[in-house]
PDB file of C-alpha atoms and ligand atoms in Angstrom:
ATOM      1  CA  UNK A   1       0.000   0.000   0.000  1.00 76.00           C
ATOM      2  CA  UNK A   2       1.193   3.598  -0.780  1.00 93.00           C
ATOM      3  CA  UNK A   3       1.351   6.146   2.101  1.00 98.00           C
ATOM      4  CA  UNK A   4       0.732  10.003   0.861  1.00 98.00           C
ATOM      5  CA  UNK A   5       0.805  12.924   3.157  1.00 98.00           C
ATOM      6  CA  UNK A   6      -2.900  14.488   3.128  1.00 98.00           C
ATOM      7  CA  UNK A   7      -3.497  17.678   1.525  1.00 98.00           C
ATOM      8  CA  UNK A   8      -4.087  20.001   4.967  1.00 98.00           C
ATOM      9  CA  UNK A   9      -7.395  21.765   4.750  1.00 97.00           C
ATOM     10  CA  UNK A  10      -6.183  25.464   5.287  1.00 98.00           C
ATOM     11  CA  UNK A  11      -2.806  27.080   3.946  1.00 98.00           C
ATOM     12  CA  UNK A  12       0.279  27.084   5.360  1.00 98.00           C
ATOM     13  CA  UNK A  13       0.163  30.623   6.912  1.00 98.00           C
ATOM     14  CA  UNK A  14      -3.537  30.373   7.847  1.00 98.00           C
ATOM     15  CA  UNK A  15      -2.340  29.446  11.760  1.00 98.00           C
ATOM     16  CA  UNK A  16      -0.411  32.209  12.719  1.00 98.00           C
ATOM     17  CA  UNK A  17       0.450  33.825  14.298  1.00 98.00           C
ATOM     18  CA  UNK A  18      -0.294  30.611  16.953  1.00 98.00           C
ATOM     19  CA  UNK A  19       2.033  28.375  14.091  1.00 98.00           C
ATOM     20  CA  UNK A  20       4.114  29.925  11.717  1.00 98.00           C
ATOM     21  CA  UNK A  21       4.315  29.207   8.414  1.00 98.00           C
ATOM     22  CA  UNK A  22       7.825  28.306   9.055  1.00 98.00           C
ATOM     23  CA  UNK A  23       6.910  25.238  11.194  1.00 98.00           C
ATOM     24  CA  UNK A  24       4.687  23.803   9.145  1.00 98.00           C
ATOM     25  CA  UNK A  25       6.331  24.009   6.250  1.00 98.00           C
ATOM     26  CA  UNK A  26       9.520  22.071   8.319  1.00 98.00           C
ATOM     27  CA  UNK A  27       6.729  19.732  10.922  1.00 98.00           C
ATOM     28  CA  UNK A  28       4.135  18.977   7.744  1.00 98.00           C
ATOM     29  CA  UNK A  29       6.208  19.388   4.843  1.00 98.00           C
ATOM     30  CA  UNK A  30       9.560  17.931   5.762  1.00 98.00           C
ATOM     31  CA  UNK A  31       8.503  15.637   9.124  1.00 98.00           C
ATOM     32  CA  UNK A  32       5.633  14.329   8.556  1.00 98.00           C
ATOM     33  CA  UNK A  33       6.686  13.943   4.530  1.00 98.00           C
ATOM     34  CA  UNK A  34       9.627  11.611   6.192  1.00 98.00           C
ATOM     35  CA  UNK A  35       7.440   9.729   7.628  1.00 98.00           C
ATOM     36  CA  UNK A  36       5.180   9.036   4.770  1.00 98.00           C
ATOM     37  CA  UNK A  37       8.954   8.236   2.505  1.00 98.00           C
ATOM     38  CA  UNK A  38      10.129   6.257   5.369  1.00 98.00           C
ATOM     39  CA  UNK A  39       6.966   3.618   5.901  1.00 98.00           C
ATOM     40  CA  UNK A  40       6.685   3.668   2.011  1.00 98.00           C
ATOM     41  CA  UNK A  41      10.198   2.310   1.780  1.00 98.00           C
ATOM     42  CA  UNK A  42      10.019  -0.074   4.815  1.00 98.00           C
ATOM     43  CA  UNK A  43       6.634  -1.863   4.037  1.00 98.00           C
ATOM     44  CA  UNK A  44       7.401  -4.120   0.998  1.00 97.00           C
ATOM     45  CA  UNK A  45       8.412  -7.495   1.043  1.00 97.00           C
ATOM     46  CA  UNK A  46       7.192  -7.306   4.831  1.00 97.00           C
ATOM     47  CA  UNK A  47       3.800  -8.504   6.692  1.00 97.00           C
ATOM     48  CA  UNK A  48       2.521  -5.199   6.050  1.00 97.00           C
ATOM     49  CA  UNK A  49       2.780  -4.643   2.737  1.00 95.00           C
ATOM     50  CA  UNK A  50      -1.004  -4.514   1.856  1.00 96.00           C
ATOM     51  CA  UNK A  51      -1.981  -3.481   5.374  1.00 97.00           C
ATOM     52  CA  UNK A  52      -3.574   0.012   5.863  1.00 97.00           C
ATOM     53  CA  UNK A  53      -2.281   2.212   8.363  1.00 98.00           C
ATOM     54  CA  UNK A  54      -4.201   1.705  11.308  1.00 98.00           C
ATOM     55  CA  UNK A  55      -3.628  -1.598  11.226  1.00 98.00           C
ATOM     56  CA  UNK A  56       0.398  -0.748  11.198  1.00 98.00           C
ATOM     57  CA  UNK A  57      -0.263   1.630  14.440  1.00 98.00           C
ATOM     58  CA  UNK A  58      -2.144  -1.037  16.143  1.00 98.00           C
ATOM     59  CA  UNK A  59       0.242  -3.838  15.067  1.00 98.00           C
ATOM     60  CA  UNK A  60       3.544  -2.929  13.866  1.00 98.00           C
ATOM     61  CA  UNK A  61       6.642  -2.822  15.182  1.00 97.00           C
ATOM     62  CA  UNK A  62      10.367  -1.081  15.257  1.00 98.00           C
ATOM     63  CA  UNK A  63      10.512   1.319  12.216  1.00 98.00           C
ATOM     64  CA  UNK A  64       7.299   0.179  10.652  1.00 98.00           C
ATOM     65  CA  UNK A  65       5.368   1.580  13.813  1.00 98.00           C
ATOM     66  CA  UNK A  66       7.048   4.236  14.587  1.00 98.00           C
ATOM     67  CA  UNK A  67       6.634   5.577  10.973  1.00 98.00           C
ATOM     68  CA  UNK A  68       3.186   4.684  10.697  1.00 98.00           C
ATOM     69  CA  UNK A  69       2.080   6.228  13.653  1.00 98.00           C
ATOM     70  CA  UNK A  70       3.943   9.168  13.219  1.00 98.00           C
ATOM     71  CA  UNK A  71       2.182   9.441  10.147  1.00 98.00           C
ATOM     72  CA  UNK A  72      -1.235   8.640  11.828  1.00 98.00           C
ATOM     73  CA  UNK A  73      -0.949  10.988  14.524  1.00 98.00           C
ATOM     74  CA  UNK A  74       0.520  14.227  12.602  1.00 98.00           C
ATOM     75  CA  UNK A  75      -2.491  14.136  10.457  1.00 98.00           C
ATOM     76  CA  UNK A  76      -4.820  14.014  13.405  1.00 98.00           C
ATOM     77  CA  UNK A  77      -3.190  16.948  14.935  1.00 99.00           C
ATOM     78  CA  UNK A  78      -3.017  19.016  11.617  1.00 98.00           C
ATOM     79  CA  UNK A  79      -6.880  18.127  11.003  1.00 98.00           C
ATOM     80  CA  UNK A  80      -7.689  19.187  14.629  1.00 98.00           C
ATOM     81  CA  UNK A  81      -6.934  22.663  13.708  1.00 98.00           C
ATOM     82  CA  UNK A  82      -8.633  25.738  11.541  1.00 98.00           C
ATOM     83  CA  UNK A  83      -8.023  29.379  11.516  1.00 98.00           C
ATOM     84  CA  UNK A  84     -11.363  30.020  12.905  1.00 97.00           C
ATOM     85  CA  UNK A  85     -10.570  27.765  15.921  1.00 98.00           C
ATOM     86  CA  UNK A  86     -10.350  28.065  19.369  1.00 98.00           C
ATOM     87  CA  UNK A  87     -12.921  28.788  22.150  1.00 98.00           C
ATOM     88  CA  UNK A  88     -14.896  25.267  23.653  1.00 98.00           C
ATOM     89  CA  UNK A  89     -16.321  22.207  22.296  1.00 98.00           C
ATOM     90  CA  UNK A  90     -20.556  22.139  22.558  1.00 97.00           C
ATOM     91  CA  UNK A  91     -22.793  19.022  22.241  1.00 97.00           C
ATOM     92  CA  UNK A  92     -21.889  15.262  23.905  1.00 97.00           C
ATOM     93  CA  UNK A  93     -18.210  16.230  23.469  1.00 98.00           C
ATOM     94  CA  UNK A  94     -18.686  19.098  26.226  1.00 98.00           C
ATOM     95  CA  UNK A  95     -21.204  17.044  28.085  1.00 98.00           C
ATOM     96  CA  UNK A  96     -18.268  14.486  28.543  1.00 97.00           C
ATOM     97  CA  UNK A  97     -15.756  16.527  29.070  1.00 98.00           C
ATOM     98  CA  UNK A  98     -17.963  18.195  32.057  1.00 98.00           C
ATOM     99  CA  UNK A  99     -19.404  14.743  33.335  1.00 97.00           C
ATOM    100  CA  UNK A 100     -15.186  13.451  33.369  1.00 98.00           C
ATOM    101  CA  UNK A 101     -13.564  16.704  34.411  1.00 98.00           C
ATOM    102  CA  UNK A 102     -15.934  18.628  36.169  1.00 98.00           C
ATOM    103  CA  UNK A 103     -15.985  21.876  33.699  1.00 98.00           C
ATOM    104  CA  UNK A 104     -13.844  22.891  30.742  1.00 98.00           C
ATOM    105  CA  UNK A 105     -11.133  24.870  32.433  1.00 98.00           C
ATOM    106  CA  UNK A 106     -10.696  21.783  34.725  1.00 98.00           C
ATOM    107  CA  UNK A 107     -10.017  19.801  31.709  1.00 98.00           C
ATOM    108  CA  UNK A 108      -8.021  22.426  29.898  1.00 98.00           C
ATOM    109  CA  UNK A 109      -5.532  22.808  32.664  1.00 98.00           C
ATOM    110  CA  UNK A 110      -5.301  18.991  33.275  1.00 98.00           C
ATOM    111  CA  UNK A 111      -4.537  18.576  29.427  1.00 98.00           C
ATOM    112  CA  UNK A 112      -2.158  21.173  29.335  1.00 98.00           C
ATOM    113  CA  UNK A 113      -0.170  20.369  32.531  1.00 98.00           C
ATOM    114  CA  UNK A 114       0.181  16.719  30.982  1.00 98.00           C
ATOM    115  CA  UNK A 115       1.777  18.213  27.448  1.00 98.00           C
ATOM    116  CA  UNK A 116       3.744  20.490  29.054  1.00 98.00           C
ATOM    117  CA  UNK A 117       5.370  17.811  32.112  1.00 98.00           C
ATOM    118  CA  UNK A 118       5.728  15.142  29.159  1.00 98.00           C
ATOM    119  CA  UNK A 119       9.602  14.181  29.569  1.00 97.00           C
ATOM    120  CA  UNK A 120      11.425  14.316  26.522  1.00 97.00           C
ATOM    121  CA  UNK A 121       9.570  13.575  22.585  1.00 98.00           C
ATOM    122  CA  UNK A 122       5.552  12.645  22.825  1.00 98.00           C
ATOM    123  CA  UNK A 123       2.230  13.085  22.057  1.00 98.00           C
ATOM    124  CA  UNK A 124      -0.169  14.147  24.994  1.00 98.00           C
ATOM    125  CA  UNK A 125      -4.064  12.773  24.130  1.00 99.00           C
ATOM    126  CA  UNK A 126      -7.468  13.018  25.183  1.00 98.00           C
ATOM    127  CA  UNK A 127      -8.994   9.843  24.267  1.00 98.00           C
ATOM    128  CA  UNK A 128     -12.196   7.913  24.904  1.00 98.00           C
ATOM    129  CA  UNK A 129     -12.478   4.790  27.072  1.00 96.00           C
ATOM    130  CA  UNK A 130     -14.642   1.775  25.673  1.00 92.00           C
ATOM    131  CA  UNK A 131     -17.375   2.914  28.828  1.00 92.00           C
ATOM    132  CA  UNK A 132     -17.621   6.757  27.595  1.00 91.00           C
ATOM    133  CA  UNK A 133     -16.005   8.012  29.773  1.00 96.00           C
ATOM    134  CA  UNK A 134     -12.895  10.825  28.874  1.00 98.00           C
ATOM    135  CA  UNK A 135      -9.231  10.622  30.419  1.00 98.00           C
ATOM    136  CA  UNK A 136      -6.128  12.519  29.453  1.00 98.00           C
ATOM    137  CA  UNK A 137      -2.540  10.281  28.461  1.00 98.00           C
ATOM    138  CA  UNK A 138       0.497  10.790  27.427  1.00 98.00           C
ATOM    139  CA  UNK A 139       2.592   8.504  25.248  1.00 98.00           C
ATOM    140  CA  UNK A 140       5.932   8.821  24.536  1.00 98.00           C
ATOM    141  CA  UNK A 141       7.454   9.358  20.359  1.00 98.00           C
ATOM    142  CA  UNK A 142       5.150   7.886  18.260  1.00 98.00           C
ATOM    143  CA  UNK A 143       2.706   6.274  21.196  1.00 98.00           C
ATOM    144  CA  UNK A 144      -0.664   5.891  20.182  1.00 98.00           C
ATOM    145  CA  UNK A 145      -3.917   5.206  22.211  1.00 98.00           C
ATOM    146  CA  UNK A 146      -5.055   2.545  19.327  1.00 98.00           C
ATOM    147  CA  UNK A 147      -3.066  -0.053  20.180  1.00 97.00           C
ATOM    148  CA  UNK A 148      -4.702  -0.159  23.751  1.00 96.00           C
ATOM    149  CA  UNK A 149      -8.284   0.154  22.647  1.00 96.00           C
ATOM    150  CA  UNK A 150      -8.746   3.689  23.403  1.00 98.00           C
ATOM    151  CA  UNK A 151     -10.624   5.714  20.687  1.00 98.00           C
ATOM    152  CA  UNK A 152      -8.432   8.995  20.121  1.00 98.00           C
ATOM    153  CA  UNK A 153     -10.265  12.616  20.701  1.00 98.00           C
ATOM    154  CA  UNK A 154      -7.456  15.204  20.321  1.00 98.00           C
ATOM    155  CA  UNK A 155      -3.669  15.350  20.431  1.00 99.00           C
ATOM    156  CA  UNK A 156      -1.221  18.016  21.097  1.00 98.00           C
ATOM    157  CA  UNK A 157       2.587  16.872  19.689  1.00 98.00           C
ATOM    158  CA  UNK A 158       5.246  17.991  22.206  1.00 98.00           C
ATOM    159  CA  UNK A 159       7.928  16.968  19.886  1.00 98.00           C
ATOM    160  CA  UNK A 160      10.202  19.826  20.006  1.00 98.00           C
ATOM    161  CA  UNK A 161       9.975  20.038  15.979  1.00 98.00           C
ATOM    162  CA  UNK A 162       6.631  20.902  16.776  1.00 98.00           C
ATOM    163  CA  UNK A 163       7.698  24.400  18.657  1.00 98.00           C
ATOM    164  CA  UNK A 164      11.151  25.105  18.414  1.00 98.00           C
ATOM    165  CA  UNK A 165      11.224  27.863  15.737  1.00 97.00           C
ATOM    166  CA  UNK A 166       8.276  29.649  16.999  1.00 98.00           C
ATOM    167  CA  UNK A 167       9.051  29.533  20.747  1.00 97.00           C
ATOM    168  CA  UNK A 168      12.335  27.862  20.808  1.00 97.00           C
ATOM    169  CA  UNK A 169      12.879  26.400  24.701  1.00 97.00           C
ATOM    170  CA  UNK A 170       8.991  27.455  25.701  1.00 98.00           C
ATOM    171  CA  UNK A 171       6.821  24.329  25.699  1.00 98.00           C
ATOM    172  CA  UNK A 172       3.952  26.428  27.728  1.00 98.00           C
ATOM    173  CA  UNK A 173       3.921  29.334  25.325  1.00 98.00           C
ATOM    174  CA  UNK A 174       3.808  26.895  22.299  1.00 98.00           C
ATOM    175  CA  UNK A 175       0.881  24.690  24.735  1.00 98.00           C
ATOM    176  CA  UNK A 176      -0.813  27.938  25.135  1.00 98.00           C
ATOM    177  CA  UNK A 177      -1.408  28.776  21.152  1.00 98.00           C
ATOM    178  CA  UNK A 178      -2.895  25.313  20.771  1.00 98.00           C
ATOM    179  CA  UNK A 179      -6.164  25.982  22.477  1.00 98.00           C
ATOM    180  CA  UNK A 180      -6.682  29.125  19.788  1.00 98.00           C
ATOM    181  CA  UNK A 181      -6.765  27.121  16.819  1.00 98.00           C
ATOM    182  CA  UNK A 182      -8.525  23.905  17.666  1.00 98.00           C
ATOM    183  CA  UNK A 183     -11.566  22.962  15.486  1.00 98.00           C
ATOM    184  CA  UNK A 184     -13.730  21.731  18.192  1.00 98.00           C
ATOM    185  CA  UNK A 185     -16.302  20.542  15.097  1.00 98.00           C
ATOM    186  CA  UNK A 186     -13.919  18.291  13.907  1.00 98.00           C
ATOM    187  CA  UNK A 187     -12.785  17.168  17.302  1.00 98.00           C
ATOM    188  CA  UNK A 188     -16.400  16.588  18.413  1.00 98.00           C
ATOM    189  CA  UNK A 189     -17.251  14.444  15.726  1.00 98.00           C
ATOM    190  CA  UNK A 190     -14.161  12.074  17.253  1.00 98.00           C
ATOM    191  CA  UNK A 191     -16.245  11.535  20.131  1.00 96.00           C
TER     192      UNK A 191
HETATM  193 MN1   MN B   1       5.595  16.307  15.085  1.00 91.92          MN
END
């Protein structure tokens, strides 16, 4: 099977001044590209050849998974965003997020303090538990919440690629733009 890197559905500038245009055209256009080069040219000849790509992040293994995942989970976060993001989810998403957090802002600074303490390369997640309920993980380089039955709800990447040219050394600040360009639509429609 062929990997391509999806076409993003805004333009390159379209999230600053939250994310430059510089990082994404490095963290989409170079990273996750690698990615996408790297599974295509470790897949054949192997297992997972014909396999699609969630079944390489729930299965796979060494450089298969990592690459695959990598893949997976940069397009979830770069679909999680629009220009016109920001504020708080409505509908079941927000009931959920109330009923497991007690209130937006509860959730928001649980989320956050789990991106931002995340030692070294990760992915910090919200994801949904097979009863309904909400909890927030973290998952070191290319961790995923598929492989342990968990149905993913948002992601922020605290790779540094991810913030170094905007906010070098500042994780927070970098933490901090994320909540202004979420598309809660598209995230509620996870749940
Ligand atoms: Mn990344």
């Amino acid at each position: 099977m062929k990997f391509e890197l999806p076409q993003l559905p805004y333009a390159l500038d379209a999230l600053e001044p939250n994310i430059s245009k510089t990082t994404l055209e490095f963290h989409y256009g170079k990273h996750h590209q690698a990615y996408v080069n790297n599974l295509n040219n470790l897949v054949p000849g192997t297992p997972f050849q014909n396999a699609d790509l969630e079944t390489i992040v729930k299965e796979g293994e060494g450089g298969i998974f990592n690459n695959g995942a990598q893949i997976w989970n940069h397009t979830f976060y770069f679909m999680s965003f629009s220009p016109n993001g920001g504020g708080e989810p409505t509908g079941p998403l927000a009931e959920a997020i109330n009923k497991s957090f007690g209130s937006f802002t509860s959730f928001k600074e649980q989320f956050t303090k789990a991106a931002a303490t995340l030692f070294g390369s990760g992915w910090a997640w919200l994801v949904k538990n097979t009863d309904g309920t909400l909890e927030i993980i973290q998952e070191s380089n290319a961790g995923n919440p598929l492989r342990n039955g968990l149905i993913p709800i948002l992601t922020c990447d605290v790779w540094e690629h991810a913030y170094y040219l905007d906010v070098q050394n500042k994780r927070p600040d970098y933490i901090g733009n994320f909540w202004n360009i979420i598309d809660w639509e598209v995230v509620g429609k996870r749940f």
